[in-house]
mmCIF file of C-alpha atoms and ligand atoms in Angstrom:
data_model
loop_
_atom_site.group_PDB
_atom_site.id
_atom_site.type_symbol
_atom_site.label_atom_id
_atom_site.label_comp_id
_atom_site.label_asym_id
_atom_site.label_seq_id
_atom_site.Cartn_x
_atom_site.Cartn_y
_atom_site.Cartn_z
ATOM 1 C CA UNK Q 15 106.895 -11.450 57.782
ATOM 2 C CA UNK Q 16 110.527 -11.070 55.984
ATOM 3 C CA UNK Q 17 110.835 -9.089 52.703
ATOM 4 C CA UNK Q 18 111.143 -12.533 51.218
ATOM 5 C CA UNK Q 19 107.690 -14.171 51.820
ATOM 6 C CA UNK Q 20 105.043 -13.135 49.826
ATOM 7 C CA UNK Q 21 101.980 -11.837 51.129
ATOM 8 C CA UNK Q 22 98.486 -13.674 51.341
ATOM 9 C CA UNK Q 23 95.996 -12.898 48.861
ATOM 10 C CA UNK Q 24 92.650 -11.498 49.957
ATOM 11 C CA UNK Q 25 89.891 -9.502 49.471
ATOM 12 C CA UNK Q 26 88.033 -6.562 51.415
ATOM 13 C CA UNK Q 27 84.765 -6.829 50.949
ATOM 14 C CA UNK Q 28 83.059 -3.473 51.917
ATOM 15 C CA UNK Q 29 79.905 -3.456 54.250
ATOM 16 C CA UNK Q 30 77.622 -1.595 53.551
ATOM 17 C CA UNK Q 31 77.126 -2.444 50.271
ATOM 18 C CA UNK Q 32 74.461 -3.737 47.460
ATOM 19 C CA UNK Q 33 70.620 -3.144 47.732
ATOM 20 C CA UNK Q 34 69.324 0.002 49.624
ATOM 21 C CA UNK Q 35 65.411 0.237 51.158
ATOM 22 C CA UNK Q 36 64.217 2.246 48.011
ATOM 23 C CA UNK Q 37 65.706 -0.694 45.520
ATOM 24 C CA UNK Q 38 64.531 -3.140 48.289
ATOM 25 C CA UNK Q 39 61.146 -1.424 47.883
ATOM 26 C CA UNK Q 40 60.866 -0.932 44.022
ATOM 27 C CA UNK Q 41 61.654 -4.503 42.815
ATOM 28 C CA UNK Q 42 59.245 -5.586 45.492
ATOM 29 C CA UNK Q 43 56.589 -3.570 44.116
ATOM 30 C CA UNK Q 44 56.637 -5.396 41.054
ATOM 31 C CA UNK Q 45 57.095 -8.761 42.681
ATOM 32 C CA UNK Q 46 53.882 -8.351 44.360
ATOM 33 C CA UNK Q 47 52.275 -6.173 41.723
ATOM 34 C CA UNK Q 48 52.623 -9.632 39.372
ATOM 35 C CA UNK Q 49 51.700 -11.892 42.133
ATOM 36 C CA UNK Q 50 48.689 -9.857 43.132
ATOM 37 C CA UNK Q 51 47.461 -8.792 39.511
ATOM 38 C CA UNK Q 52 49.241 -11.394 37.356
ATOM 39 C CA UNK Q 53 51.451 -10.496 33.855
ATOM 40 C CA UNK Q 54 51.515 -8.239 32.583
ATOM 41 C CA UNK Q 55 53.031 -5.601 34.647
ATOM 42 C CA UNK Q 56 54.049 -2.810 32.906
ATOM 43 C CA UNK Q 57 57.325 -0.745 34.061
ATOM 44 C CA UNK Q 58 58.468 2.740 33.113
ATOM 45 C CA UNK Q 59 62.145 2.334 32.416
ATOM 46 C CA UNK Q 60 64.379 0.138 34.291
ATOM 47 C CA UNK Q 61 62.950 -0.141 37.851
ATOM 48 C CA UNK Q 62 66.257 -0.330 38.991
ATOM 49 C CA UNK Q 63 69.821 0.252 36.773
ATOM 50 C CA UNK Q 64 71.005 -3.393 36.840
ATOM 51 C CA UNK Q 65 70.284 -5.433 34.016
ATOM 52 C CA UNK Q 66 69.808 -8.551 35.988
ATOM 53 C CA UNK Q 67 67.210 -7.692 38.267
ATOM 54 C CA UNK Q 68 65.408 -6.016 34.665
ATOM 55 C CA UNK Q 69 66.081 -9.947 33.117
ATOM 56 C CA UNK Q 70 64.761 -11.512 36.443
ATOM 57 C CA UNK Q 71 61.884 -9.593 36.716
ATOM 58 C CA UNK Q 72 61.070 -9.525 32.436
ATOM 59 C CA UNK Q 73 60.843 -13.826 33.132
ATOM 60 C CA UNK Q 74 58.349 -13.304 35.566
ATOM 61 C CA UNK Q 75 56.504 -11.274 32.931
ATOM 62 C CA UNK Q 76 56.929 -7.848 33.810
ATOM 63 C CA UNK Q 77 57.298 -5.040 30.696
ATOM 64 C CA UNK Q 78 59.695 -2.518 30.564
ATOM 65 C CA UNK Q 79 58.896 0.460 28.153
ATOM 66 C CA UNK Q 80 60.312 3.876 27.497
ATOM 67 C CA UNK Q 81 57.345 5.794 28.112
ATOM 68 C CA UNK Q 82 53.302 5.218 29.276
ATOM 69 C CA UNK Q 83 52.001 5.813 25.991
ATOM 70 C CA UNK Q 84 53.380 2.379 24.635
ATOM 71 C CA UNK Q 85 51.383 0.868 28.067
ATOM 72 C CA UNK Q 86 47.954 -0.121 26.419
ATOM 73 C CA UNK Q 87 45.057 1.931 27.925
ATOM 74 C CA UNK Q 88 43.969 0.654 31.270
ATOM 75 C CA UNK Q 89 46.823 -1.587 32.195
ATOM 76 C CA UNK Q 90 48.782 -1.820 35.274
ATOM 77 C CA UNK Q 91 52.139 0.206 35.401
ATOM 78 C CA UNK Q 92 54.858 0.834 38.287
ATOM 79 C CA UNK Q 93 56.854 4.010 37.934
ATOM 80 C CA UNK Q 94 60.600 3.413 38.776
ATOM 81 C CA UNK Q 95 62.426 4.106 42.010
ATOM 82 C CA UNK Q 96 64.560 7.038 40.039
ATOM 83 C CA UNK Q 97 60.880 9.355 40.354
ATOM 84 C CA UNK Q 98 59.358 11.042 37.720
ATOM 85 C CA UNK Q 99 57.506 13.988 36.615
ATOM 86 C CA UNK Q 100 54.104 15.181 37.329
ATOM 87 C CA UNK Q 101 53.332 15.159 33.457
ATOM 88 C CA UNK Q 102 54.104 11.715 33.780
ATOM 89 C CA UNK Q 103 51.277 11.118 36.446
ATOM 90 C CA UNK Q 104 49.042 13.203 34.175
ATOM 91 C CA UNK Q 105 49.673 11.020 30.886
ATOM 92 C CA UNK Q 106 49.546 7.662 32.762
ATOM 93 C CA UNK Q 107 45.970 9.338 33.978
ATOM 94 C CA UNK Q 108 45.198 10.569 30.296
ATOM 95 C CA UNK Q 109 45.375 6.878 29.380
ATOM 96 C CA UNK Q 110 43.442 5.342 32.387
ATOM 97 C CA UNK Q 111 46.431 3.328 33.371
ATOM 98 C CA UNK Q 112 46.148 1.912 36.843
ATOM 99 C CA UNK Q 113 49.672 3.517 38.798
ATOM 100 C CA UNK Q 114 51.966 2.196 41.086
ATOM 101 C CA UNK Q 115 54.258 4.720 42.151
ATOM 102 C CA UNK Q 116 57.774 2.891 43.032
ATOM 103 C CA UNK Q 117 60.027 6.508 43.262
ATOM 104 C CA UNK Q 118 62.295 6.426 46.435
ATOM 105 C CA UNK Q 119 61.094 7.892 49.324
ATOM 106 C CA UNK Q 120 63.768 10.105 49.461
ATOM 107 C CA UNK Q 121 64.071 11.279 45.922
ATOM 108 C CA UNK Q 122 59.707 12.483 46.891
ATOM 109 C CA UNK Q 123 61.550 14.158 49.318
ATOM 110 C CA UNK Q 124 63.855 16.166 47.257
ATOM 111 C CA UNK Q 125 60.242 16.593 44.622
ATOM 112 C CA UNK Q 126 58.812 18.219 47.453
ATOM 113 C CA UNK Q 127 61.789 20.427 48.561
ATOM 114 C CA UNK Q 128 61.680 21.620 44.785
ATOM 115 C CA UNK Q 129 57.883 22.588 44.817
ATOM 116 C CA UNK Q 130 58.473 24.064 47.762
ATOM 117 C CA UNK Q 131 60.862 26.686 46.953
ATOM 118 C CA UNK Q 132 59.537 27.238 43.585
ATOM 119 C CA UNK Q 133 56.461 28.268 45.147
ATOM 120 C CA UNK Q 134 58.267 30.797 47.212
ATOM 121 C CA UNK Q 135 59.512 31.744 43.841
ATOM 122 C CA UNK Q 136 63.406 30.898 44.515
ATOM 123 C CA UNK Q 137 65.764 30.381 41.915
ATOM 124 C CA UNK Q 138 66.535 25.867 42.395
ATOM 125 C CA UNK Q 139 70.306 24.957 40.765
ATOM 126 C CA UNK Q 140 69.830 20.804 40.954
ATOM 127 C CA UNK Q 141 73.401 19.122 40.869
ATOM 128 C CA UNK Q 142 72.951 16.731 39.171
ATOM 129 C CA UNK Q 143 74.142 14.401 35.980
ATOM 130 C CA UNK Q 144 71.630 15.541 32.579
ATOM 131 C CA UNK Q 145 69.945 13.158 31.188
ATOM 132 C CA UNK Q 146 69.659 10.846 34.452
ATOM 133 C CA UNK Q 147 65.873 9.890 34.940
ATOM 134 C CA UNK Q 148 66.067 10.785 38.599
ATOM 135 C CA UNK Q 149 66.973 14.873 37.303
ATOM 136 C CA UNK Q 150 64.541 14.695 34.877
ATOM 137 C CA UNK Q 151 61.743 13.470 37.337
ATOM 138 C CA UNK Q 152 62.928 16.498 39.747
ATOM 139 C CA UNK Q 153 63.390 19.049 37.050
ATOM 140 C CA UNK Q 154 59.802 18.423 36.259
ATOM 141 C CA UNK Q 155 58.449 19.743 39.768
ATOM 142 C CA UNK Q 156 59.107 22.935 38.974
ATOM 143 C CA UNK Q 157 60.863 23.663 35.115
ATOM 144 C CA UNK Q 158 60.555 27.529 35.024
ATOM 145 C CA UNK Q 159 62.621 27.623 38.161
ATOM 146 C CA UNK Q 160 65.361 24.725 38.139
ATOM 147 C CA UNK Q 161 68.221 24.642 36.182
ATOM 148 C CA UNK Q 162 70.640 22.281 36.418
ATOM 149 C CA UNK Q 163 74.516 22.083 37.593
ATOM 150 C CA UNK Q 164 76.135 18.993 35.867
ATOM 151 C CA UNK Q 165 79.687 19.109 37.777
ATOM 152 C CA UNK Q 166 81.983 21.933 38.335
ATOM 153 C CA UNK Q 167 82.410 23.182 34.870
ATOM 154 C CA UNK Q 168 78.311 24.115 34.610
ATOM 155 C CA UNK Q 169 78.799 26.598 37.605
ATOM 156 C CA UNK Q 170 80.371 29.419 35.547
ATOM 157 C CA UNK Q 171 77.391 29.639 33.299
ATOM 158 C CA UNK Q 172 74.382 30.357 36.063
ATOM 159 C CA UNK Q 173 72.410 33.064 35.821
ATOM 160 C CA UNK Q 174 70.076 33.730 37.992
ATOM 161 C CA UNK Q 175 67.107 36.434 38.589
ATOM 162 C CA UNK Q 176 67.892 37.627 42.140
ATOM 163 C CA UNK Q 177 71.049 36.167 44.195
ATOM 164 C CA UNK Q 178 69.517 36.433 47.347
ATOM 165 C CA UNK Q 179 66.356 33.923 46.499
ATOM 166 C CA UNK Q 180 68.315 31.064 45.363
ATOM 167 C CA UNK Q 181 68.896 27.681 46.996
ATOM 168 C CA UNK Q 182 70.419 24.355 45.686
ATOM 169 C CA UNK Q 183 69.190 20.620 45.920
ATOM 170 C CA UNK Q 184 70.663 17.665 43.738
ATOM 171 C CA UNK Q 185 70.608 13.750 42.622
ATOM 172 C CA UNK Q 186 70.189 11.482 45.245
ATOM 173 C CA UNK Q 187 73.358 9.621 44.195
ATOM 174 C CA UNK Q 188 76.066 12.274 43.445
ATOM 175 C CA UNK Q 189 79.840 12.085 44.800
ATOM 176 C CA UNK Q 190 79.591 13.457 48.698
ATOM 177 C CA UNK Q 191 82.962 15.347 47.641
ATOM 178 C CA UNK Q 192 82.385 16.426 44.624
ATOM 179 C CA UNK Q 193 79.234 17.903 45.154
ATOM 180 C CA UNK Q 194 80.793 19.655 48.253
ATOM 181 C CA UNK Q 195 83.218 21.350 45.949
ATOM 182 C CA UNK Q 196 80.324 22.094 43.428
ATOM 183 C CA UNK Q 197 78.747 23.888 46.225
ATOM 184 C CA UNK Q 198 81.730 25.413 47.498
ATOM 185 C CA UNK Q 199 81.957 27.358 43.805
ATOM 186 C CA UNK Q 200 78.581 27.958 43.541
ATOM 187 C CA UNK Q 201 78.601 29.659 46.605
ATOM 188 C CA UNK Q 202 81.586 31.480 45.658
ATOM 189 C CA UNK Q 203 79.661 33.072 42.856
ATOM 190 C CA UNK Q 204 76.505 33.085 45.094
ATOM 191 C CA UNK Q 205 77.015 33.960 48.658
ATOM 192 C CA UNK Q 206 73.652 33.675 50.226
ATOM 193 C CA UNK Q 207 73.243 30.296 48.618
ATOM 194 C CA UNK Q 208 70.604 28.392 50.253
ATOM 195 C CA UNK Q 209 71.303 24.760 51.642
ATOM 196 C CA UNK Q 210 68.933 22.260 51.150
ATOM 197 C CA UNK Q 211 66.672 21.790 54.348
ATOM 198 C CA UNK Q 212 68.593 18.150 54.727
ATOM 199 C CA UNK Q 213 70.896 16.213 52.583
ATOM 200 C CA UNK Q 214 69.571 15.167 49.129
ATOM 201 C CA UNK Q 215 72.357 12.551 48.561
ATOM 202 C CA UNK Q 216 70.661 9.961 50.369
ATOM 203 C CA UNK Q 217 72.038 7.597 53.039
ATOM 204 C CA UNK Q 218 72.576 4.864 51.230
ATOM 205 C CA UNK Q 219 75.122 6.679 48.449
ATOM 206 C CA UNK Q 220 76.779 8.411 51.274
ATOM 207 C CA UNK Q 221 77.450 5.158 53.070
ATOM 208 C CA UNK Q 222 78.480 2.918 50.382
ATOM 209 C CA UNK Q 223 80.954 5.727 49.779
ATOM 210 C CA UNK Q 224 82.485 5.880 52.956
ATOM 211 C CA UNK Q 225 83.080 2.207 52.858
ATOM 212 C CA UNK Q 226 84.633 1.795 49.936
ATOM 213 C CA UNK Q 227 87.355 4.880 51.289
ATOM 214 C CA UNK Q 228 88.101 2.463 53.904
ATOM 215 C CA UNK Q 229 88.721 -0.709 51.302
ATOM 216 C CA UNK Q 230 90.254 0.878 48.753
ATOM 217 C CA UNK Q 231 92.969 2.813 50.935
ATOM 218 C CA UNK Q 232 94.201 -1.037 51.410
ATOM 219 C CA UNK Q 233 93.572 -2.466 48.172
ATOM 220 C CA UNK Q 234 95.656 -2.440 44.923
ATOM 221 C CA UNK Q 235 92.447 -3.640 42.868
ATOM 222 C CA UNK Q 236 88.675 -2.250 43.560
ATOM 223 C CA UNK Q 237 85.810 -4.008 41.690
ATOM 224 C CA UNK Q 238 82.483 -2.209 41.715
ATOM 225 C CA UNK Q 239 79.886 -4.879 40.875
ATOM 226 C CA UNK Q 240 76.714 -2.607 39.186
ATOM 227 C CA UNK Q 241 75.240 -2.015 35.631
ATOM 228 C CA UNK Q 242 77.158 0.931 33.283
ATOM 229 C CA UNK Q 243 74.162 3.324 34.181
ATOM 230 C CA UNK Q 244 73.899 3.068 37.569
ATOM 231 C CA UNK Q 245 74.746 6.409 38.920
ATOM 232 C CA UNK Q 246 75.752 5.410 41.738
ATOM 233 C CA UNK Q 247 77.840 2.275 41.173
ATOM 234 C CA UNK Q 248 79.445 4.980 38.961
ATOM 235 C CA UNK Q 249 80.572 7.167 41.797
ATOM 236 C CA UNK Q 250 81.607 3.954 43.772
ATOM 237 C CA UNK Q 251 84.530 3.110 40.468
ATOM 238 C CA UNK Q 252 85.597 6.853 41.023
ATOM 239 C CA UNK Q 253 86.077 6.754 44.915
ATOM 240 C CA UNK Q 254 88.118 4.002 45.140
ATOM 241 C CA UNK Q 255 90.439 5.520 42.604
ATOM 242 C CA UNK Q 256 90.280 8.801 44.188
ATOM 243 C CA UNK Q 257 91.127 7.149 47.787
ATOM 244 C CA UNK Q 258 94.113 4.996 46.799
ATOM 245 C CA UNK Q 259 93.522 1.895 44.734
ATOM 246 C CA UNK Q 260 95.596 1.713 41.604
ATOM 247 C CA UNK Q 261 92.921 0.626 39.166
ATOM 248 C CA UNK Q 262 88.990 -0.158 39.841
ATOM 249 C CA UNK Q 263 86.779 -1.223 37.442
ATOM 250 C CA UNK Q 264 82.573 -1.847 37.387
ATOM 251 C CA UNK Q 265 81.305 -5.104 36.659
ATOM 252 C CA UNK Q 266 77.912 -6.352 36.023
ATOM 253 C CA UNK Q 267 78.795 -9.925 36.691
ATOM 254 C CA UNK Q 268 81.629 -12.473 37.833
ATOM 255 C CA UNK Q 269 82.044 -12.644 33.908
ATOM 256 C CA UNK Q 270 83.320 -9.180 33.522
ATOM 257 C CA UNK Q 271 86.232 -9.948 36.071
ATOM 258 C CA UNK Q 272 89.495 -10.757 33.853
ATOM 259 C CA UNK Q 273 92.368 -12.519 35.625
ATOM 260 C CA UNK Q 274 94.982 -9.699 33.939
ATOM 261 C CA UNK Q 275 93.320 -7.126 36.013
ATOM 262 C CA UNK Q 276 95.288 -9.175 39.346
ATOM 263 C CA UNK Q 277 98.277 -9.726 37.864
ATOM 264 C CA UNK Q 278 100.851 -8.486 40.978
ATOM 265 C CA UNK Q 279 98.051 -7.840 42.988
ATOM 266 C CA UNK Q 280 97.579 -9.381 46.684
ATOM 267 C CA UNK Q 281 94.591 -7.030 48.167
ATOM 268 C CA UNK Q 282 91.168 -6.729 46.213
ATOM 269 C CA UNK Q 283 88.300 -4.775 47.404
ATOM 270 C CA UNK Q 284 84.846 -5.126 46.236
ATOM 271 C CA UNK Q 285 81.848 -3.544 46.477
ATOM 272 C CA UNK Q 286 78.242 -3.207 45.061
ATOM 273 C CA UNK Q 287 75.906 -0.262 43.985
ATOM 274 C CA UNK Q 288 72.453 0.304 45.340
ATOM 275 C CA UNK Q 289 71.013 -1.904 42.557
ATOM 276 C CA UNK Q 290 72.879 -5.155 42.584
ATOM 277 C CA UNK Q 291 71.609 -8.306 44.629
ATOM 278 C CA UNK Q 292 74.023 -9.678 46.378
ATOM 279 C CA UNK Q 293 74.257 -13.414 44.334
ATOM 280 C CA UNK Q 294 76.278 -11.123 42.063
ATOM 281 C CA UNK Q 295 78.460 -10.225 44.277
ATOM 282 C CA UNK Q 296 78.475 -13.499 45.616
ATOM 283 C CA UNK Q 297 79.788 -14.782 41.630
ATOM 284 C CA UNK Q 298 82.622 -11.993 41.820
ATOM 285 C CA UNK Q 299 83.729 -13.749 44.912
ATOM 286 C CA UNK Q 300 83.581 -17.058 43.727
ATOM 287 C CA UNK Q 301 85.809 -16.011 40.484
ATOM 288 C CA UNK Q 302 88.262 -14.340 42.896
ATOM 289 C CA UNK Q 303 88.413 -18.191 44.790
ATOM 290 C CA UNK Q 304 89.174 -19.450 41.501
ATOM 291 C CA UNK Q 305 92.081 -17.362 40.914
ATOM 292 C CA UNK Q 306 93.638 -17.615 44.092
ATOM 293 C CA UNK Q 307 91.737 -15.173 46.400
ATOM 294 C CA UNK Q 308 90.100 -17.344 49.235
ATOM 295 C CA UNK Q 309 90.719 -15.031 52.067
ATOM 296 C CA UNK Q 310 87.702 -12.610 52.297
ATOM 297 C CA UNK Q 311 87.582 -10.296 54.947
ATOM 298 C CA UNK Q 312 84.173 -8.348 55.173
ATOM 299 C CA UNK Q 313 85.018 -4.370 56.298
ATOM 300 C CA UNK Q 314 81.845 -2.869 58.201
ATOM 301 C CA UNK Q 315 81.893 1.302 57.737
ATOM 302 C CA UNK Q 316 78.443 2.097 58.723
ATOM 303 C CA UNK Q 317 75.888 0.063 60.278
ATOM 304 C CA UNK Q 318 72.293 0.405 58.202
ATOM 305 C CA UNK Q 319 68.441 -0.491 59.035
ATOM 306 C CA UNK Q 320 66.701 1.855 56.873
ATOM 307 C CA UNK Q 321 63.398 -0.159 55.462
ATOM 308 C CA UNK Q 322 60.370 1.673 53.730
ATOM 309 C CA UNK Q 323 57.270 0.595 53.622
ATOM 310 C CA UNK Q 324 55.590 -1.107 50.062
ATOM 311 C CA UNK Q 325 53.887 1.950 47.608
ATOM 312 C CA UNK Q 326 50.850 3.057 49.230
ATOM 313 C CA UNK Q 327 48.275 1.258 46.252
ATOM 314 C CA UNK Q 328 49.355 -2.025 46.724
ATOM 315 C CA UNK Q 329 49.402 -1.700 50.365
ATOM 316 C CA UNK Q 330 45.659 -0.881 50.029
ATOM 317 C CA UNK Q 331 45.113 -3.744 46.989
ATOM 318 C CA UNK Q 332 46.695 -6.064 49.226
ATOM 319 C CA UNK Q 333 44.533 -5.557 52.603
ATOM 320 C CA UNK Q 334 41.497 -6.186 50.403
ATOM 321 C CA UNK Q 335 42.344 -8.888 48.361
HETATM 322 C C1 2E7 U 414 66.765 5.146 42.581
HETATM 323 C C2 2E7 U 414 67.492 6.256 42.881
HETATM 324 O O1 2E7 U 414 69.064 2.063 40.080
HETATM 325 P P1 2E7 U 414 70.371 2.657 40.501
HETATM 326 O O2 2E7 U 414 71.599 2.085 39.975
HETATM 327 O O3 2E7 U 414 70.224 4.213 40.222
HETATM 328 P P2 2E7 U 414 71.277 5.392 39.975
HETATM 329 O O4 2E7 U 414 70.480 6.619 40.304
HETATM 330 O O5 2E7 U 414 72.418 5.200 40.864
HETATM 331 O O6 2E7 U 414 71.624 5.370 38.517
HETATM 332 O O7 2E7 U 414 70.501 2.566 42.081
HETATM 333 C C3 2E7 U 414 69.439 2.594 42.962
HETATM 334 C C4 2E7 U 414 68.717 3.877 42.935
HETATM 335 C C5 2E7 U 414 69.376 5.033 43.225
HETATM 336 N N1 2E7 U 414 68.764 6.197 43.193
HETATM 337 C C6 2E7 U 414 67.409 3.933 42.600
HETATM 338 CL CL1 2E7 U 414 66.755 7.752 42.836
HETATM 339 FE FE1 F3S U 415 66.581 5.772 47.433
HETATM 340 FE FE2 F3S U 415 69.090 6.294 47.828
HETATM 341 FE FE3 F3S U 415 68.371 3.922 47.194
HETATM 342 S S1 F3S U 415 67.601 7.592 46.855
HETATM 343 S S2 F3S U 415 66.595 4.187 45.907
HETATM 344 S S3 F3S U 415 67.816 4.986 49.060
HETATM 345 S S4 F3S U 415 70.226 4.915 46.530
#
């Protein structure tokens, strides 16, 4: 191609991307959950951070509250994928709700990991972002021993009662590089630092990570289709950035896309988070059609199968119905 002849427009669409088993899992949970019992089905916050599978699933008469106590004794409530606290389980209990326990899998994992160095009485710093629901659900495991590392700049601060007993877990969903470099100060202050028994930033963050290195090396443009709290559809915007695309913005929807944003621009990569079905992503390609961008070449990082089985209870409910 000469200087002279402009080059084709197109996008990079990242693979893997979008929905990972534990969302797959959770928003099936309360699919069935209001097939098999009917509405309503109560939800403890957002079962997922994307504001259209919330809308979706709120038509089909699902609830979403804050907390159990606004669930009216004796109903039916799913607890999200992000995990939460044993007081949780004991309120929902206090109230004779009927449970169904959506948390990931992998974020149990991590619970477990926590309970089990807290028993051996070990000092737990969880990296992880305050206020998310998935830190507070961990946090809860074991409060007299965890304290939590948001980011570099809460490393300083640690105290803790003997630096030989201390290990550190974190958020499912955290930057793979950034937390490495969290680490790598932490254990600069604490030698002996214990590693977690396996990684606590899950597959599915790790992977949709890596593939959106390999897009965004190439593109000028990166848009990260996921809801403003999504964690890690977060993480995704800051990658790209990080990795070589000039600008890269989240959108919830193909509505969120504005046609300044490609001015000059012949390469766009896009990805999703964990929490986005993939008809949104399909919209954001449509919208790039529209303004130009037919070319769409899919970029496969990592190959993925994980699946998980449905929550235990309505595996059970729905062998006896
Ligand atoms: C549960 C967990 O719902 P998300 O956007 O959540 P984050 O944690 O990224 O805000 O994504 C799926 C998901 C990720 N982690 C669900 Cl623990
Ligand atoms: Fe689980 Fe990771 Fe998804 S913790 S919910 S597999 S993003």
């Amino acid at each position: 191609m000469d200087s002279e002849t402009p080059r084709a427009r197109r996008v990079l669409l990242a693979k893997p991307r979008g929905y990972c088993a534990g969302v797959d899992r959770a928003v099936e949970a309360v699919e069935r959950a209001l097939d098999q019992y009917g509405a309503p089905i109560y939800v403890r916050k957002q079962i997922v951070h994307n504001t259209h599978v919330v809308k979706r699933l709120e038509a089909r008469g699902a609830v979403f509250v804050e907390e159990t106590e606004q669930v009216p004794e004796g109903a039916i409530v799913v607890f999200s994928a992000h995990g939460v606290a044993p007081s949780v389980h004991e309120e929902a209990a206090g109230r004779h709700l009927k449970t169904i326990d959506a948390t990931c899998p992998l974020v149990t994992k991590v619970h477990n990991e926590a309970r089990r160095f807290a028993a051996k009485d070990y000092d737990i710093l969880l990296i992880g972002h305050e206020g998310h629901e998935e830190v507070e659900g961990t946090a809860g495991e074991a409060p007299q021993h965890i304290q939590l590392v948001d980011g570099f700049d809460g490393v300083e601060g640690i105290e803790v009662r003997d630096p030989e007993k201390v290990v550190w877990l974190s958020q499912t969903t955290l930057s793979v590089d950034e937390t490495e470099e969290t680490v790598a100060r932490l254990r600069g202050r604490f030698p002996n630092l214990i590693d977690p028994p396996s990684d606590d930033i899950c597959y599915a963050t790790s992977n949709r990570q890596t593939a959106v290195k390999e897009i965004a090396a190439e593109s000028e443009l990166v848009i990260v289709v996921g809801s403003t709290n999504s964690s890690n559809s977060k993480r995704l915007v800051e990658v790209a950035k990080d990795y070589g695309a000039d600008a890269s913005y989240l959108v919830d929807d193909a509505s969120f896309v504005q046609e300044e944003w490609l001015d000059g621009v012949t390469t766009v990569g896009v990805t999703s988070g964990a929490s986005v079905p993939e008809e949104l992503v399909d919209g954001v390609l449509a919208r790039l059609a529209e303004l130009g961008f037919i070319d769409v070449q899919e970029v496969e990082s990592v190959k993925e199968s994980m699946r998980f089985a449905l929550p235990h209870e309505l595996r059970r409910d729905l062998r006896t119905a």
